[in-house]
Amino acid sequence: EPEVTQTPSHQVTQMGQEVILRCVPISNHLYFYWYRQILGQKVEFLVSFYNNEISEKSEIFDDQFSVERPDGSNFTLKIRSTKLEDSAMYFCASSPRRRRHTEAFFGQGTRLTVV
Amino acid sequence: TQLLEQSPQFLSIQEGENLTVYCNSSSVFSSLQWYRQEPGEGPVLLVTVVTGGEVKKLKRLTFQFGDARKDSSLHITAAQPGDTGLYLCAGMTQGGSEKLVFGKGTKLTVNP
C-alpha cells in the first residue's frame, strides 16, 4: 500500500543550526502538507503546498521556515535557524487531489530535538 | 479560531465493553476525519465523514457526523486490546482552506 515516507526518523540539532526534513509523498498525490506536534499537544498545521507553491500557511510558519519540492518526488521543510521551541514531531502529509473533502495521509514523522 | 474538543480525554475499559468518544465544536466543518495515532508515529486515517447526519461503519467502529456538521462521534462495539491507542478527530474548515484542525485526542486503553 502506498505511503508517505519521512527521513530522518529522528534529528538532533544545536540551536541556531539549519535543518532539512525530507518527505516522499504518495506518488499520484497533488497536495502536500507539513504539520507538527509538540509533545503532549495537538497536531498543528504549518503549511500546504500545491502546484509548486505555498497555498496556505499558519502563523507558526514564519520566515525561518521554507518548503520546497526540488524534484518530482521529494518535499522538504527547512528550518533556517532552529530554536529550542522548534522541538517537536514534524509530520508530512499528502492528498490525492484538490477537492473540498480530500483525505490527508500522514507519514511516520521526524522527531526534531533542538539542544 | 476553530477548535475541536474531544471527550473524554482518557478512557480505560475492559475488553468486550462498548464505548463512545465525542468530538465537538462551535464551528461548522466541510468534512471531518478520524485518525488513530500510536506513540511516536503519525496519524493513520480511519474514516472521513462529509454529509451532515452521515454514519459510516468500519468493522466494530461506527462514526457519525452531526446534522449541523459541528460534531462527531466514534462508537466502538466489543472493544479489544488491539483498539488501544489515541483517537484524533480533525476537521477541514470551510471557505476554501485546505488545513485540518485537530482535537487533542482521546487516549483509549482496553484491558484484557
mmCIF file of C-alpha atoms in Angstrom:
data_model
loop_
_atom_site.group_PDB
_atom_site.id
_atom_site.type_symbol
_atom_site.label_atom_id
_atom_site.label_comp_id
_atom_site.label_asym_id
_atom_site.label_seq_id
_atom_site.Cartn_x
_atom_site.Cartn_y
_atom_site.Cartn_z
ATOM 1 C CA GLU A 1 0.000 0.000 0.000
ATOM 2 C CA PRO A 2 1.411 3.427 -0.941
ATOM 3 C CA GLU A 3 2.586 5.502 1.985
ATOM 4 C CA VAL A 4 4.192 8.796 2.834
ATOM 5 C CA THR A 5 7.804 8.302 3.926
ATOM 6 C CA GLN A 6 9.851 10.709 6.000
ATOM 7 C CA THR A 7 13.558 10.926 6.758
ATOM 8 C CA PRO A 8 15.255 11.052 9.126
ATOM 9 C CA SER A 9 13.099 9.496 11.815
ATOM 10 C CA HIS A 10 14.992 11.431 14.478
ATOM 11 C CA GLN A 11 17.145 14.557 14.139
ATOM 12 C CA VAL A 12 19.092 16.210 16.922
ATOM 13 C CA THR A 13 20.469 19.643 16.181
ATOM 14 C CA GLN A 14 22.036 22.537 18.026
ATOM 15 C CA MET A 15 20.129 25.763 18.466
ATOM 16 C CA GLY A 16 20.783 28.118 15.578
ATOM 17 C CA GLN A 17 21.578 25.371 13.092
ATOM 18 C CA GLU A 18 19.652 24.759 9.896
ATOM 19 C CA VAL A 19 17.745 21.513 9.437
ATOM 20 C CA ILE A 20 16.051 19.984 6.438
ATOM 21 C CA LEU A 21 13.320 17.438 6.936
ATOM 22 C CA ARG A 22 12.541 15.264 3.965
ATOM 23 C CA CYS A 23 9.370 13.624 2.751
ATOM 24 C CA VAL A 24 8.358 11.487 -0.182
ATOM 25 C CA PRO A 25 4.597 11.902 -0.655
ATOM 26 C CA ILE A 26 2.380 9.277 -2.238
ATOM 27 C CA SER A 27 3.228 9.331 -5.928
ATOM 28 C CA ASN A 28 -0.038 10.444 -7.565
ATOM 29 C CA HIS A 29 -0.916 12.987 -4.876
ATOM 30 C CA LEU A 30 -1.056 16.669 -5.677
ATOM 31 C CA TYR A 31 -1.416 18.440 -2.335
ATOM 32 C CA PHE A 32 1.345 18.336 0.276
ATOM 33 C CA TYR A 33 1.391 19.472 3.874
ATOM 34 C CA TRP A 34 3.571 19.856 6.911
ATOM 35 C CA TYR A 35 2.133 19.582 10.406
ATOM 36 C CA ARG A 36 3.885 19.496 13.735
ATOM 37 C CA GLN A 37 3.065 18.104 17.159
ATOM 38 C CA ILE A 38 4.815 19.374 20.253
ATOM 39 C CA LEU A 39 4.975 16.675 22.926
ATOM 40 C CA GLY A 40 1.603 16.340 24.643
ATOM 41 C CA GLN A 41 -0.109 18.899 22.424
ATOM 42 C CA LYS A 42 -2.353 18.932 19.392
ATOM 43 C CA VAL A 43 -1.253 18.307 15.851
ATOM 44 C CA GLU A 44 -0.892 21.778 14.294
ATOM 45 C CA PHE A 45 -0.987 22.828 10.656
ATOM 46 C CA LEU A 46 2.115 24.538 9.294
ATOM 47 C CA VAL A 47 1.790 24.825 5.530
ATOM 48 C CA SER A 48 0.118 23.434 2.436
ATOM 49 C CA PHE A 49 1.735 23.247 -0.990
ATOM 50 C CA TYR A 50 0.137 22.817 -4.385
ATOM 51 C CA ASN A 51 1.322 23.286 -7.936
ATOM 52 C CA ASN A 52 4.838 24.191 -6.757
ATOM 53 C CA GLU A 53 3.796 26.981 -4.464
ATOM 54 C CA ILE A 54 2.548 27.559 -0.941
ATOM 55 C CA SER A 55 -1.238 27.637 -0.934
ATOM 56 C CA GLU A 56 -1.749 28.323 2.766
ATOM 57 C CA LYS A 57 0.417 28.772 5.851
ATOM 58 C CA SER A 58 -0.177 29.224 9.555
ATOM 59 C CA GLU A 59 1.171 31.849 11.935
ATOM 60 C CA ILE A 60 3.786 29.320 13.062
ATOM 61 C CA PHE A 61 5.259 29.204 9.567
ATOM 62 C CA ASP A 62 7.357 32.359 9.784
ATOM 63 C CA ASP A 63 10.409 33.470 7.807
ATOM 64 C CA GLN A 64 12.548 30.797 9.450
ATOM 65 C CA PHE A 65 10.572 28.106 7.641
ATOM 66 C CA SER A 66 10.541 27.251 3.961
ATOM 67 C CA VAL A 67 9.303 24.374 1.825
ATOM 68 C CA GLU A 68 10.461 23.079 -1.483
ATOM 69 C CA ARG A 69 9.705 20.352 -3.961
ATOM 70 C CA PRO A 70 13.125 20.106 -5.600
ATOM 71 C CA ASP A 71 12.227 17.225 -7.910
ATOM 72 C CA GLY A 72 9.205 15.122 -8.792
ATOM 73 C CA SER A 73 9.244 13.076 -5.632
ATOM 74 C CA ASN A 74 10.690 14.891 -2.613
ATOM 75 C CA PHE A 75 9.045 17.548 -0.464
ATOM 76 C CA THR A 76 11.236 19.263 2.107
ATOM 77 C CA LEU A 77 10.784 21.505 5.125
ATOM 78 C CA LYS A 78 13.730 23.716 6.028
ATOM 79 C CA ILE A 79 14.123 25.488 9.332
ATOM 80 C CA ARG A 80 16.785 28.126 8.855
ATOM 81 C CA SER A 81 17.897 28.787 12.426
ATOM 82 C CA THR A 82 16.398 26.364 14.891
ATOM 83 C CA LYS A 83 15.116 27.394 18.296
ATOM 84 C CA LEU A 84 14.514 25.252 21.359
ATOM 85 C CA GLU A 85 10.761 25.637 20.848
ATOM 86 C CA ASP A 86 11.019 24.051 17.399
ATOM 87 C CA SER A 87 11.489 20.680 19.121
ATOM 88 C CA ALA A 88 8.513 18.588 18.020
ATOM 89 C CA MET A 89 7.350 15.753 15.795
ATOM 90 C CA TYR A 90 7.027 17.004 12.244
ATOM 91 C CA PHE A 91 4.583 15.194 10.002
ATOM 92 C CA CYS A 92 4.382 15.353 6.251
ATOM 93 C CA ALA A 93 1.046 14.560 4.639
ATOM 94 C CA SER A 94 -0.301 14.343 1.116
ATOM 95 C CA SER A 95 -3.723 14.323 -0.532
ATOM 96 C CA PRO A 96 -4.710 12.783 -3.844
ATOM 97 C CA ARG A 97 -6.262 15.816 -5.483
ATOM 98 C CA ARG A 98 -7.655 19.201 -4.792
ATOM 99 C CA ARG A 99 -11.199 18.795 -3.653
ATOM 100 C CA ARG A 100 -13.040 20.005 -0.643
ATOM 101 C CA HIS A 101 -13.209 16.733 1.263
ATOM 102 C CA THR A 102 -9.921 15.199 0.378
ATOM 103 C CA GLU A 103 -8.284 12.999 2.966
ATOM 104 C CA ALA A 104 -4.753 13.596 4.170
ATOM 105 C CA PHE A 105 -2.379 10.665 4.570
ATOM 106 C CA PHE A 106 0.399 11.185 7.074
ATOM 107 C CA GLY A 107 3.952 9.948 7.263
ATOM 108 C CA GLN A 108 5.564 8.423 10.338
ATOM 109 C CA GLY A 109 7.091 11.729 11.334
ATOM 110 C CA THR A 110 10.513 13.153 12.130
ATOM 111 C CA ARG A 111 11.261 13.818 15.767
ATOM 112 C CA LEU A 112 13.286 17.034 15.885
ATOM 113 C CA THR A 113 15.179 17.765 19.068
ATOM 114 C CA VAL A 114 16.874 21.138 19.370
ATOM 115 C CA VAL A 115 19.502 21.324 22.094
ATOM 116 C CA THR B 1 -10.258 30.221 15.523
ATOM 117 C CA GLN B 2 -11.838 26.827 15.009
ATOM 118 C CA LEU B 3 -11.497 24.470 17.950
ATOM 119 C CA LEU B 4 -12.316 20.799 18.246
ATOM 120 C CA GLU B 5 -12.889 19.477 21.743
ATOM 121 C CA GLN B 6 -12.631 15.763 22.289
ATOM 122 C CA SER B 7 -14.057 13.897 25.252
ATOM 123 C CA PRO B 8 -13.235 12.054 27.277
ATOM 124 C CA GLN B 9 -9.537 12.809 27.278
ATOM 125 C CA PHE B 10 -8.740 9.396 28.780
ATOM 126 C CA LEU B 11 -10.808 6.213 28.767
ATOM 127 C CA SER B 12 -9.880 2.877 30.309
ATOM 128 C CA ILE B 13 -12.271 -0.035 29.831
ATOM 129 C CA GLN B 14 -12.370 -3.809 29.924
ATOM 130 C CA GLU B 15 -12.273 -5.996 26.849
ATOM 131 C CA GLY B 16 -15.757 -6.574 25.480
ATOM 132 C CA GLU B 17 -17.232 -3.279 26.631
ATOM 133 C CA ASN B 18 -18.726 -0.676 24.299
ATOM 134 C CA LEU B 19 -17.597 2.942 24.266
ATOM 135 C CA THR B 20 -18.287 6.257 22.587
ATOM 136 C CA VAL B 21 -15.928 9.181 22.195
ATOM 137 C CA TYR B 22 -17.001 12.622 21.130
ATOM 138 C CA CYS B 23 -15.661 15.455 19.040
ATOM 139 C CA ASN B 24 -17.408 18.824 19.390
ATOM 140 C CA SER B 25 -17.027 22.295 18.001
ATOM 141 C CA SER B 26 -18.923 25.550 17.705
ATOM 142 C CA SER B 27 -17.716 25.772 14.100
ATOM 143 C CA VAL B 28 -19.092 24.083 11.010
ATOM 144 C CA PHE B 29 -16.691 21.850 9.117
ATOM 145 C CA SER B 30 -16.917 20.811 5.496
ATOM 146 C CA SER B 31 -15.704 17.355 6.482
ATOM 147 C CA LEU B 32 -14.333 15.562 9.471
ATOM 148 C CA GLN B 33 -11.719 12.863 9.641
ATOM 149 C CA TRP B 34 -10.922 10.364 12.384
ATOM 150 C CA TYR B 35 -7.366 9.180 12.874
ATOM 151 C CA ARG B 36 -5.660 6.753 15.187
ATOM 152 C CA GLN B 37 -2.157 7.545 16.414
ATOM 153 C CA GLU B 38 0.292 5.239 18.136
ATOM 154 C CA PRO B 39 3.087 6.708 20.321
ATOM 155 C CA GLY B 40 5.910 8.126 18.216
ATOM 156 C CA GLU B 41 4.078 7.544 14.933
ATOM 157 C CA GLY B 42 1.973 9.536 12.512
ATOM 158 C CA PRO B 43 -1.837 9.671 12.498
ATOM 159 C CA VAL B 44 -3.431 6.864 10.486
ATOM 160 C CA LEU B 45 -6.662 7.761 8.715
ATOM 161 C CA LEU B 46 -9.693 5.708 9.757
ATOM 162 C CA VAL B 47 -12.588 7.461 8.030
ATOM 163 C CA THR B 48 -13.831 10.713 6.516
ATOM 164 C CA VAL B 49 -17.405 11.926 7.035
ATOM 165 C CA VAL B 50 -18.768 14.628 4.809
ATOM 166 C CA THR B 51 -22.552 14.892 4.926
ATOM 167 C CA GLY B 52 -24.480 16.050 7.997
ATOM 168 C CA GLY B 53 -26.035 13.004 9.696
ATOM 169 C CA GLU B 54 -23.758 10.607 7.854
ATOM 170 C CA VAL B 55 -22.959 7.291 9.516
ATOM 171 C CA LYS B 56 -20.025 5.126 8.463
ATOM 172 C CA LYS B 57 -19.060 1.728 9.789
ATOM 173 C CA LEU B 58 -15.622 0.172 9.841
ATOM 174 C CA LYS B 59 -15.968 -3.312 11.351
ATOM 175 C CA ARG B 60 -16.695 -2.663 15.058
ATOM 176 C CA LEU B 61 -16.246 1.118 14.705
ATOM 177 C CA THR B 62 -19.207 3.387 13.903
ATOM 178 C CA PHE B 63 -18.629 7.023 13.023
ATOM 179 C CA GLN B 64 -21.339 9.658 12.913
ATOM 180 C CA PHE B 65 -21.245 13.253 11.703
ATOM 181 C CA GLY B 66 -23.710 15.598 13.395
ATOM 182 C CA ASP B 67 -26.586 17.033 11.390
ATOM 183 C CA ALA B 68 -25.123 20.530 11.638
ATOM 184 C CA ARG B 69 -21.589 19.288 10.808
ATOM 185 C CA LYS B 70 -20.244 20.662 14.072
ATOM 186 C CA ASP B 71 -19.732 17.418 15.954
ATOM 187 C CA SER B 72 -18.952 13.767 15.504
ATOM 188 C CA SER B 73 -18.810 10.577 17.492
ATOM 189 C CA LEU B 74 -16.926 7.311 17.337
ATOM 190 C CA HIS B 75 -18.561 4.249 18.832
ATOM 191 C CA ILE B 76 -16.632 1.020 19.348
ATOM 192 C CA THR B 77 -18.528 -2.184 19.979
ATOM 193 C CA ALA B 78 -16.981 -5.027 21.980
ATOM 194 C CA ALA B 79 -13.633 -3.301 22.399
ATOM 195 C CA GLN B 80 -10.470 -5.368 22.126
ATOM 196 C CA PRO B 81 -6.954 -4.706 23.470
ATOM 197 C CA GLY B 82 -5.876 -4.041 19.884
ATOM 198 C CA ASP B 83 -8.142 -0.974 19.887
ATOM 199 C CA THR B 84 -5.861 0.692 22.430
ATOM 200 C CA GLY B 85 -4.498 3.961 21.084
ATOM 201 C CA LEU B 86 -5.022 7.692 20.675
ATOM 202 C CA TYR B 87 -8.068 8.603 18.597
ATOM 203 C CA LEU B 88 -7.968 12.007 16.935
ATOM 204 C CA CYS B 89 -10.667 13.911 15.143
ATOM 205 C CA ALA B 90 -9.703 16.544 12.599
ATOM 206 C CA GLY B 91 -11.983 18.928 10.780
ATOM 207 C CA MET B 92 -11.467 20.526 7.418
ATOM 208 C CA THR B 93 -12.528 24.148 7.665
ATOM 209 C CA GLN B 94 -14.923 25.832 5.293
ATOM 210 C CA GLY B 95 -14.157 28.673 2.958
ATOM 211 C CA GLY B 96 -11.550 27.048 0.790
ATOM 212 C CA SER B 97 -8.943 26.415 3.461
ATOM 213 C CA GLU B 98 -7.031 23.181 2.999
ATOM 214 C CA LYS B 99 -5.852 22.764 6.574
ATOM 215 C CA LEU B 100 -7.048 20.242 9.125
ATOM 216 C CA VAL B 101 -7.843 21.403 12.659
ATOM 217 C CA PHE B 102 -7.110 18.640 15.147
ATOM 218 C CA GLY B 103 -8.541 17.844 18.548
ATOM 219 C CA LYS B 104 -6.277 16.775 21.408
ATOM 220 C CA GLY B 105 -7.480 13.215 21.170
ATOM 221 C CA THR B 106 -8.971 10.515 23.354
ATOM 222 C CA LYS B 107 -6.463 8.059 24.785
ATOM 223 C CA LEU B 108 -8.198 4.693 24.913
ATOM 224 C CA THR B 109 -6.892 1.742 26.906
ATOM 225 C CA VAL B 110 -8.649 -1.600 26.583
ATOM 226 C CA ASN B 111 -7.611 -4.012 29.307
ATOM 227 C CA PRO B 112 -7.683 -7.773 28.670
#
